[in-house]
Short mmCIF file of C-alpha atoms and ligand atoms in Angstrom, two decimals:
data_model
loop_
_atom_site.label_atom_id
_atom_site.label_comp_id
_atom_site.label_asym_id
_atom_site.label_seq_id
_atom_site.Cartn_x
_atom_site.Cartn_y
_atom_site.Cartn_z
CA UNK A 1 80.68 87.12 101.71
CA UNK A 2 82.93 84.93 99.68
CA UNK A 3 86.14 85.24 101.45
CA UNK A 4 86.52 82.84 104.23
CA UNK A 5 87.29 83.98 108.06
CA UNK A 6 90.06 81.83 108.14
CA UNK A 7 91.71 83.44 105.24
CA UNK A 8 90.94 86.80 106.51
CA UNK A 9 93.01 85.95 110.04
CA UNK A 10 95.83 84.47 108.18
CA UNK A 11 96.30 87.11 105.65
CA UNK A 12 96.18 89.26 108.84
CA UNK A 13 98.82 87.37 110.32
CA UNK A 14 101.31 87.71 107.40
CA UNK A 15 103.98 90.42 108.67
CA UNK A 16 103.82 93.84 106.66
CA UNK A 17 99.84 93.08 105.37
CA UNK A 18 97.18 95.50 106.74
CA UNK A 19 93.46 93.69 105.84
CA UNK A 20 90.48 95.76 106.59
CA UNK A 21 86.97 94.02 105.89
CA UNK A 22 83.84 96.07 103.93
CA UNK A 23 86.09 98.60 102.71
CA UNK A 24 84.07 100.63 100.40
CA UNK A 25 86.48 100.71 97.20
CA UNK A 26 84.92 104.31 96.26
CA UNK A 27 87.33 105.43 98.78
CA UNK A 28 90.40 103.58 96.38
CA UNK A 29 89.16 105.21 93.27
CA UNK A 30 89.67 108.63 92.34
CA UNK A 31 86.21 108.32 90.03
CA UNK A 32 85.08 107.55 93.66
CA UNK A 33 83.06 104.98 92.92
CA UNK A 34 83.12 101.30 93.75
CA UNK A 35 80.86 98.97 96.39
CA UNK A 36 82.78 96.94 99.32
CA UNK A 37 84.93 94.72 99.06
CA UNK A 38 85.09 91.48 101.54
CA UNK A 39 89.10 92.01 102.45
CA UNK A 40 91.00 94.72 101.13
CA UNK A 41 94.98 94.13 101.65
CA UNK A 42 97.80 96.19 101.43
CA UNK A 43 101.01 94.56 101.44
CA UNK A 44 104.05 96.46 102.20
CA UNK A 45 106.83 94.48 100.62
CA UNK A 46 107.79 92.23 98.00
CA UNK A 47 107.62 89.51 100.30
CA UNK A 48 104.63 90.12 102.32
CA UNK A 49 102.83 90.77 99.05
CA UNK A 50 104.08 87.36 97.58
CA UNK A 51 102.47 85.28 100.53
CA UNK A 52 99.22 87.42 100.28
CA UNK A 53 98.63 86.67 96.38
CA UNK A 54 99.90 82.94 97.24
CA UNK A 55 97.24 82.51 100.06
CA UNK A 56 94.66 84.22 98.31
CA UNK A 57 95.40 82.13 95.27
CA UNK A 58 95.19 78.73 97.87
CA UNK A 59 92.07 80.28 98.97
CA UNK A 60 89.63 79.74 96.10
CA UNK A 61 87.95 82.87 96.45
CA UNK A 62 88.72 85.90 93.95
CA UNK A 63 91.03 87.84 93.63
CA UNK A 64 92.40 91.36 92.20
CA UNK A 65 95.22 93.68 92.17
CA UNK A 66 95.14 97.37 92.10
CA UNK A 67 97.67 100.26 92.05
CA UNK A 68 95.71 103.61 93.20
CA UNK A 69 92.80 103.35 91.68
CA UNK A 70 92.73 106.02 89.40
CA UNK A 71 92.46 103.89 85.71
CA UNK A 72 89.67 101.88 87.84
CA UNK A 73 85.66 101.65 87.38
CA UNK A 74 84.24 99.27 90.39
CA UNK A 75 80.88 98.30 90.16
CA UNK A 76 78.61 99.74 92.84
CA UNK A 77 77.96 96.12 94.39
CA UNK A 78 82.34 96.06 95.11
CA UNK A 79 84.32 92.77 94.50
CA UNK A 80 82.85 90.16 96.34
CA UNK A 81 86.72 88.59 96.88
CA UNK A 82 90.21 89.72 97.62
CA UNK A 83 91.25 92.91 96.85
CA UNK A 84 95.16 92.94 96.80
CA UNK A 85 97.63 96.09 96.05
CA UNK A 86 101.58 96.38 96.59
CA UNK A 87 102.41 99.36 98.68
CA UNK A 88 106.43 98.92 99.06
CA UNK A 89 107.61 101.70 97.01
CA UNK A 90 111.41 102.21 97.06
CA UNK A 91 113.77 104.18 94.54
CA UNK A 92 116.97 103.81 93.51
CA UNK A 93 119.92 104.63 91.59
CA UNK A 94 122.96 103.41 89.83
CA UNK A 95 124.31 105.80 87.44
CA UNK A 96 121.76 105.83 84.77
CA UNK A 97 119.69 103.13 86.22
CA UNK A 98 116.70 103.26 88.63
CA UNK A 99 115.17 100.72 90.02
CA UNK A 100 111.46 101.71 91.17
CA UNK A 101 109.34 99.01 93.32
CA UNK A 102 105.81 99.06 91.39
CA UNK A 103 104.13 100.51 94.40
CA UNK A 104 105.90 103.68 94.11
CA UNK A 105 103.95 106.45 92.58
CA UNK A 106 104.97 107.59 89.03
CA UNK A 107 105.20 111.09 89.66
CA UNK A 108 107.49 110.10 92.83
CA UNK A 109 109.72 108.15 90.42
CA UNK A 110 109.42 111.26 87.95
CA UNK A 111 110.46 113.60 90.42
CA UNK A 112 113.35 111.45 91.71
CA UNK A 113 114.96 110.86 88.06
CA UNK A 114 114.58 114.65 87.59
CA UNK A 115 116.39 115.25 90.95
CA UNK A 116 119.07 113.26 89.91
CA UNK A 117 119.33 114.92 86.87
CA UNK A 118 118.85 111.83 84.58
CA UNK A 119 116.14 112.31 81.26
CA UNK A 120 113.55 110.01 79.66
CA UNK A 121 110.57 110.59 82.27
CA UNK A 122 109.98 114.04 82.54
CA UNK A 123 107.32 114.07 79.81
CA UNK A 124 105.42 111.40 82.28
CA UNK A 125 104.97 114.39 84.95
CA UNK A 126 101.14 114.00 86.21
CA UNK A 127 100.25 110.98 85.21
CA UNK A 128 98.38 109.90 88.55
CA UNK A 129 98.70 106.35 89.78
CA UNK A 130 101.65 103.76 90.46
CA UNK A 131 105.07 102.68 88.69
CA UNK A 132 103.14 99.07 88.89
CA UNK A 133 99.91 100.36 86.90
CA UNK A 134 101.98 102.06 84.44
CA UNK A 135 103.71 99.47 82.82
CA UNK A 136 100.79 97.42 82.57
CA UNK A 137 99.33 99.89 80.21
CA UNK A 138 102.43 101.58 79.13
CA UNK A 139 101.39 104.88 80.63
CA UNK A 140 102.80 107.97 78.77
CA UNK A 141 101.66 111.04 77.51
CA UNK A 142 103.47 114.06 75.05
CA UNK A 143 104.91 111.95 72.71
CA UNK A 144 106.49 109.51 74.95
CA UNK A 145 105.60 106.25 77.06
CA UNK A 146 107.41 104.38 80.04
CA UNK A 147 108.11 101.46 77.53
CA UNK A 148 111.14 103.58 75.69
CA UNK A 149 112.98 103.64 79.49
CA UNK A 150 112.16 100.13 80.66
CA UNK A 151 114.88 97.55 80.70
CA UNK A 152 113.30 94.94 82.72
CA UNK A 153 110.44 93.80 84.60
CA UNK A 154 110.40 91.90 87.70
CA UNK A 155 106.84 89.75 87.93
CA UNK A 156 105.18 87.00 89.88
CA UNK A 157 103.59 84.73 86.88
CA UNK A 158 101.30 82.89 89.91
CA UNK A 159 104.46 80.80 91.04
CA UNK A 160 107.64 82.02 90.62
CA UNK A 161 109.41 85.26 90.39
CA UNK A 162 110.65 86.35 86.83
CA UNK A 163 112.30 88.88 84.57
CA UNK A 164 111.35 90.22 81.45
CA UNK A 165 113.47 92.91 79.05
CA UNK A 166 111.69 95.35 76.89
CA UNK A 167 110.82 92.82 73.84
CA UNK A 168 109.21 89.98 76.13
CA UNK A 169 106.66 92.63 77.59
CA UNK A 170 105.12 92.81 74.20
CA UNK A 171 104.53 97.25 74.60
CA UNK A 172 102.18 98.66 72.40
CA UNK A 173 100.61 101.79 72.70
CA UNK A 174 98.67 101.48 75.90
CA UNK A 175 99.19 97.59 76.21
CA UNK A 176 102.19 95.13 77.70
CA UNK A 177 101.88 91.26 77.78
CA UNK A 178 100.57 91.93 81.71
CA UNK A 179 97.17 93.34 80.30
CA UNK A 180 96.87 89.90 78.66
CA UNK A 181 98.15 87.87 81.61
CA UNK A 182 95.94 89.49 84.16
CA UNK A 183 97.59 87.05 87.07
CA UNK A 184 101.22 88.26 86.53
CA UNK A 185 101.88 91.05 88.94
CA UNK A 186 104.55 93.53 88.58
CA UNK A 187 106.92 94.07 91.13
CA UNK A 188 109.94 96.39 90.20
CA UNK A 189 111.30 98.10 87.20
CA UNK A 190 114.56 99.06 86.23
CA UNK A 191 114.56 101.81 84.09
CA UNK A 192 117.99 103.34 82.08
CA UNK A 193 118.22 106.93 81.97
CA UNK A 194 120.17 109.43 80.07
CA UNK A 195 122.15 111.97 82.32
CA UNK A 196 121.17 115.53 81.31
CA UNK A 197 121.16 119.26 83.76
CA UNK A 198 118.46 118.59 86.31
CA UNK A 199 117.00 122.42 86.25
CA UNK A 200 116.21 122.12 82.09
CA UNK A 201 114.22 118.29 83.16
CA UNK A 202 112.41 120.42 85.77
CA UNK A 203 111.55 123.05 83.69
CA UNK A 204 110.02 120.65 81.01
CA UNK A 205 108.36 119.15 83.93
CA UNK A 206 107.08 122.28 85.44
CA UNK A 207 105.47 123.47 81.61
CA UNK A 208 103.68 120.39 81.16
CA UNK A 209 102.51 119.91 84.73
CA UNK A 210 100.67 123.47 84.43
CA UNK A 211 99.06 122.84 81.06
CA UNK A 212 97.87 119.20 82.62
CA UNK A 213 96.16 120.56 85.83
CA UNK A 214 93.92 122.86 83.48
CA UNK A 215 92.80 120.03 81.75
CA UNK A 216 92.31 117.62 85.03
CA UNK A 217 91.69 119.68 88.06
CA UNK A 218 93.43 117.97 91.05
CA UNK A 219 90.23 117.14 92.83
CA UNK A 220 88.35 116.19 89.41
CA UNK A 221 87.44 112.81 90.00
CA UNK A 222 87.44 110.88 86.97
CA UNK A 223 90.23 108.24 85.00
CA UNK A 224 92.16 111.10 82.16
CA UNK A 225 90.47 109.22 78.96
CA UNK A 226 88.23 107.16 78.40
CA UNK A 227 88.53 105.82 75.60
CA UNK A 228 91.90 104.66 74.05
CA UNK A 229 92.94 106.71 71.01
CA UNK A 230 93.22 104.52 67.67
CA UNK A 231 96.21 103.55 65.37
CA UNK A 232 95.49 105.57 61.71
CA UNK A 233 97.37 102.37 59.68
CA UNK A 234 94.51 100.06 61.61
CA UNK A 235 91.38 101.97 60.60
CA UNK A 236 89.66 101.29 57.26
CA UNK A 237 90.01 103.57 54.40
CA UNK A 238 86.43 104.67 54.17
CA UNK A 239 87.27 105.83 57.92
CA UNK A 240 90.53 107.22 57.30
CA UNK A 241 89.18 109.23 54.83
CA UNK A 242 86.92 111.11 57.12
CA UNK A 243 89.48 112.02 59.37
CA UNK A 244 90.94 116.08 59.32
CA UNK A 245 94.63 115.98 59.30
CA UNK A 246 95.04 118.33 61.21
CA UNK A 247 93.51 115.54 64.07
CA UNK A 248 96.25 113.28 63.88
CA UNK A 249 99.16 113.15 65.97
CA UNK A 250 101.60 110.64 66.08
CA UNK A 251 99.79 108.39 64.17
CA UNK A 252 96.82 108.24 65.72
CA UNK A 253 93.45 109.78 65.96
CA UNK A 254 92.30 110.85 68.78
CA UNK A 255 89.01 109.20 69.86
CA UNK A 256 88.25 112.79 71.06
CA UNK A 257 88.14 113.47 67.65
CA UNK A 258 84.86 110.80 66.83
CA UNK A 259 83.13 111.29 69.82
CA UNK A 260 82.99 114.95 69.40
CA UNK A 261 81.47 114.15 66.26
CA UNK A 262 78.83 112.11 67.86
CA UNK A 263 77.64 115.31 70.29
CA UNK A 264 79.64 113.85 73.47
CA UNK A 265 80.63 117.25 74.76
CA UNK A 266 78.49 117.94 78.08
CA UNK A 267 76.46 114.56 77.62
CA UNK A 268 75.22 113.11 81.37
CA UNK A 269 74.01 110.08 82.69
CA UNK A 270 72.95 111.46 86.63
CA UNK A 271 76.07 112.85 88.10
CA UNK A 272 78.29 111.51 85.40
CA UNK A 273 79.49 113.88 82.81
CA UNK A 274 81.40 113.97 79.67
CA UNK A 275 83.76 117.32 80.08
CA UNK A 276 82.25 119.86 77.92
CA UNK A 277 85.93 121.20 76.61
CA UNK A 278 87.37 117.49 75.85
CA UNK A 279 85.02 114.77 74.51
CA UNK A 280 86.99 111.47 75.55
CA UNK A 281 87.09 113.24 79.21
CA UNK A 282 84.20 111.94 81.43
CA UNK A 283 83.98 112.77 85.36
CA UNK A 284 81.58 112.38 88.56
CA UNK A 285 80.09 115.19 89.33
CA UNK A 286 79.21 114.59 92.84
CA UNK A 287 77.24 110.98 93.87
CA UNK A 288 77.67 109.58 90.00
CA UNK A 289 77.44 105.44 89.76
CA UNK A 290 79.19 102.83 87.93
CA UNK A 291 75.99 101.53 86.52
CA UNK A 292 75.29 105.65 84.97
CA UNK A 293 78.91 106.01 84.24
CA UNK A 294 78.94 102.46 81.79
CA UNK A 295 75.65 103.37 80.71
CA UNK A 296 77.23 106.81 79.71
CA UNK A 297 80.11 104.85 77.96
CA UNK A 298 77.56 102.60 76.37
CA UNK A 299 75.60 105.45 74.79
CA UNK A 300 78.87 107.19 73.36
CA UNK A 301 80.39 103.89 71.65
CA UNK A 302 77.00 103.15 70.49
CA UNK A 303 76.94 106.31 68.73
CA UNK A 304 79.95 106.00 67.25
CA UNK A 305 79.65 103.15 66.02
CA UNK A 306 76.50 103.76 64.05
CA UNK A 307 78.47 107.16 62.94
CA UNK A 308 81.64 105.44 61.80
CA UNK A 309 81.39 102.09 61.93
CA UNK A 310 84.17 101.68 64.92
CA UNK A 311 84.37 99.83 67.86
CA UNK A 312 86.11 102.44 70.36
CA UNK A 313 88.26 100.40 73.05
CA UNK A 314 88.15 101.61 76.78
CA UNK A 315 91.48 102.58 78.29
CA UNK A 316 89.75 102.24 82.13
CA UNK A 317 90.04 98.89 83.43
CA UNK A 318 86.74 97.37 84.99
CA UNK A 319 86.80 95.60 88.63
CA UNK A 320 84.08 93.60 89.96
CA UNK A 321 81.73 93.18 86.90
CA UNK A 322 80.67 89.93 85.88
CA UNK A 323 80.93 89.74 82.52
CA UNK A 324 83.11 93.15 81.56
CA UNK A 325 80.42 95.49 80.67
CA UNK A 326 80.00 94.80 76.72
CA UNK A 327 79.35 97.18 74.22
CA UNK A 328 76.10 98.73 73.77
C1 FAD B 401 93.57 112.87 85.76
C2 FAD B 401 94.15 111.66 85.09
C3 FAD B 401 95.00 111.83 84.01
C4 FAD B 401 95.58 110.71 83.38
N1 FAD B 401 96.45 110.89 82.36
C5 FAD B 401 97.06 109.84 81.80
C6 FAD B 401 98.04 110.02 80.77
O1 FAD B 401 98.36 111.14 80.37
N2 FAD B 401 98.63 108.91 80.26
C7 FAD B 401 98.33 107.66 80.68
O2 FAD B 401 98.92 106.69 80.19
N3 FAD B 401 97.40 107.45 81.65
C8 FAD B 401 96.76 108.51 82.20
N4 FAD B 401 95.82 108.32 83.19
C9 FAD B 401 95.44 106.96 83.58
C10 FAD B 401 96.21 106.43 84.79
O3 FAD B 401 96.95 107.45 85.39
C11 FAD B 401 97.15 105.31 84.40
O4 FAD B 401 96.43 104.28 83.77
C12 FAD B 401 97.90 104.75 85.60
O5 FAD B 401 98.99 103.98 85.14
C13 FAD B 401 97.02 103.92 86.53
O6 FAD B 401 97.73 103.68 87.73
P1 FAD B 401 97.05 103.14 89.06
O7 FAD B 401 98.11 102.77 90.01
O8 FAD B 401 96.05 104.12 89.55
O9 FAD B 401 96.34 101.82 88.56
P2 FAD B 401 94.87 101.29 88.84
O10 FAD B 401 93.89 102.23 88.24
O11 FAD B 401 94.70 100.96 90.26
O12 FAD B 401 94.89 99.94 88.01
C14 FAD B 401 94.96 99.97 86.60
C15 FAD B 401 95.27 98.56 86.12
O13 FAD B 401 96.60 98.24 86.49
C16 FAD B 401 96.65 96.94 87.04
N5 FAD B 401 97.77 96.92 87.99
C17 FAD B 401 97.95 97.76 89.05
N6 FAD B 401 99.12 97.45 89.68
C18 FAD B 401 99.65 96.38 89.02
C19 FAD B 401 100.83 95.59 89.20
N7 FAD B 401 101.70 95.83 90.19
N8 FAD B 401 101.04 94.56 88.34
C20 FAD B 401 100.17 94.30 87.35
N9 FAD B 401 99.03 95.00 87.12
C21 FAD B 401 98.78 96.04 87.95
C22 FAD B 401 95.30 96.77 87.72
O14 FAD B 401 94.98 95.41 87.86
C23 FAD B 401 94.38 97.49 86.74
O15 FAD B 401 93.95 96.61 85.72
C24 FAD B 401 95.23 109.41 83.83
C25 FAD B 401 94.35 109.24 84.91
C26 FAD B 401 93.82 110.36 85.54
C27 FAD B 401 92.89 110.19 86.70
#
C-alpha cells in the first residue's frame, strides 16, 4: 500500500471528506471494472475538496480525480494511491446564468436549465457522468457541446484557485486545456443561457432521451464510444477519399464508420463485447476485465490501422495503468 496511515487519518479528519480504504473502483465505474484503490475520498465541498488534493499533493503518494466513473477504464490491479472526486453539487440561477458546482451531474444541470425554461443544454440530455467530467472533454452530443454555453471555469491549477473564459480553456471537439493539464481540477461553471418556453426544451429533451436509451440500455455497462470520431480536414486525402459521404456529419467521420470496416461488429475478448448494431460501442457482458477490454481495443486499432493507415484516438480515459496502454 502506497498511501501512508497518517495521511489516511488526516484526510479523515478534514470536515466534509468521507475516506474508505480497499474500495474496489469496479463499484465507481459503470464498465464495472477497476481493482482497489488504497483511499478513496469523497469530498463534499469546494473547501473540503481543496485541503484533500492539497494533503494528498504534500503526501507524495499518487493521486487521481474522478467524476462518476462512467468515461473511466481502471486496471484490474486499482490505483495503488489516492483516489479523489468532488461531490458538492449545487445549482443556480441568475437570469440566464447558472452556475453548476462540477460535482453536479449533467443531466441534473440539464434538467434544471430546462425547468427554468432557459435553452443551450437540452441536446446534452443523457449524457451520464458529472458537470466536472464534462468540460474536461467537452461532452456533447446532436450537434452541440457544453463548450458553446460555458462562460467560465473555476479551477485549482495545484495552488491557487483560478478562472478561465471560453478562449483560455482551449475547447476542441472532445478536448479543453484540463485534458492537457491533468492536475487542474474543475470546480464550478457558469454557463449563459438563452430564455426560451420550458415545455418545447422538454420535449426536445424527452425525443432525444428515448432514441439514446435504445442505443445504451440504462444498465449497459460500458463508456458510450470508444473511440473518438475524427476531424475530415485532418485525415489524408488517400483516406478521405475512401470515405462515403453519406458517413460524415458535421465534419467528421465517425470512427464507427472504419471500424465497421475492419469486422468490429460482435467482436469479444471474454466478457467484453463490441455492440453488434454500433461498431465504436463496446460493453461488459457480465465479469469482463480491463486487461480483455484493452486487449479488445488493441485488436480493433490494430486493424485499422493496417486497413487505413490511422491511428484511432480513445475517448475513455485510463486510471491506474503504468504506462497508458499503447497502441497495439
Ligand atoms: C452510456 C454512455 C453514453 C455516453 N454518451 C456520451 C455522449 O453522447 N457525449 C459525450 O461527450 N460523452 C458521452 N459519454 C461519456 C461520458 O458520459 C462523458 O465523458 C462524461 O463527461 C464523463 O463524466 P464522469 O463524471 O463520469 O467522468 P469520469 O469518467 O469519472 O472521468 C472522466 C475524466 O474526467 C476527469 N475529471 C473528472 N472530474 C473532473 C474535474 N472536476 N476536473 C477535472 N477533471 C475531471 C477525470 O480525471 C477523467 O480523466 C457517454 C458515456 C456513457 C456510459
Amino acid at each position: 500500500m502506497t498511501v501512508r496511515k497518517e495521511t489516511i487519518d488526516r484526510l479523515a479528519s478534514i470536515p466534509n471528506v468521507s475516506v474508505s480504504e480497499g474500495v474496489l473502483l469496479s463499484r465507481h465505474t459503470r464498465f464495472g471494472i477497476g481493482g482497489p484503490a488504497d483511499a478513496f475520498v469523497l469530498a463534499a465541498s469546494e473547501e473540503a475538496f481543496a485541503q484533500a488534493l492539497q494533503l494528498s499533493q504534500a503526501s507524495g503518494a499518487p493521486y487521481s480525480v474522478i467524476g462518476d466513473g462512467t468515461n473511466l477504464i481502471v486496471s484490474d490491479r486499482g490505483y495503488d494511491g489516492i483516489v479523489l472526486r468532488l461531490t458538492a453539487k449545487s445549482l443556480q440561477q441568475d437570469g440566464g446564468t447558472v452556475r453548476a458546482e462540477a460535482g453536479a451531474q449533467l443531466q441534473a444541470l440539464v434538467d434544471y436549465s430546462i425547468d427554468q425554461g432557459l435553452r443551450g443544454l437540452e441536446t446534452m440530455t443523457g449524457i451520464p457522468g458529472s458537470v466536472g467530467a464534462a468540460v474536461y472533454g467537452n461532452a456533447g452530443a446532436y450537434g452541440h457541446s457544453i463548450d458553446e454555453r460555458v462562460r467560465q471555469v473555476r479551477f485549482l491549477d495545484g495552488t491557487a484557485v483560478r478562472s478561465f473564459g471560453p478562449a483560455e480553456c482551449h475547447f476542441r471537439y472532445r478536448e479543453s486545456i484540463f485534458k492537457e493539464h491533468k492536475d487542474w481540477i474543475i470546480l464550478s461553471v457558469e454557463l449563459s443561457l438563452t430564455p426560451a418556453p420550458a415545455a418545447e426544451l422538454r420535449e426536445t429533451a424527452e425525443k432525444i432521451f428515448k432514441i439514446r436509451l435504445e442505443k445504451y440500455p440504462a444498465t449497459m455497462k460500458c463508456a458510450g464510444s470508444i473511440f473518438k470520431n475524427l476531424i475530415l480536414a485532418e485525415l489524408p486525402e488517400s483516406v478521405r477519399r475512401q470515405i462515403p459521404e453519406r458517413v460524415v456529419r458535421e465534419g467528421k467521420a465517425p470512427s464507427a464508420y472504419f471500424l465497421e470496416q475492419v469486422g468490429a461488429k460482435g467482436m469479444q475478448s471474454g466478457d467484453i463485447h463490441v455492440a453488434d448494431y454500433h461498431a465504436n460501442l463496446i460493453y461488459n457482458a457480465g465479469d469482463g476485465t480491463a486487461r480483455e477490454l484493452c486487449e479488445l481495443i488493441g485488436e480493433l486499432k490494430s486493424r485499422v490501422r493496417k486497413h487505413f493507415g490511422l491511428e484511432l484516438e480513445e475517448e475513455v480515459q485510463y486510471v491506474g495503468f503504468s504506462p497508458t496502454p499503447q497502441p497495439a
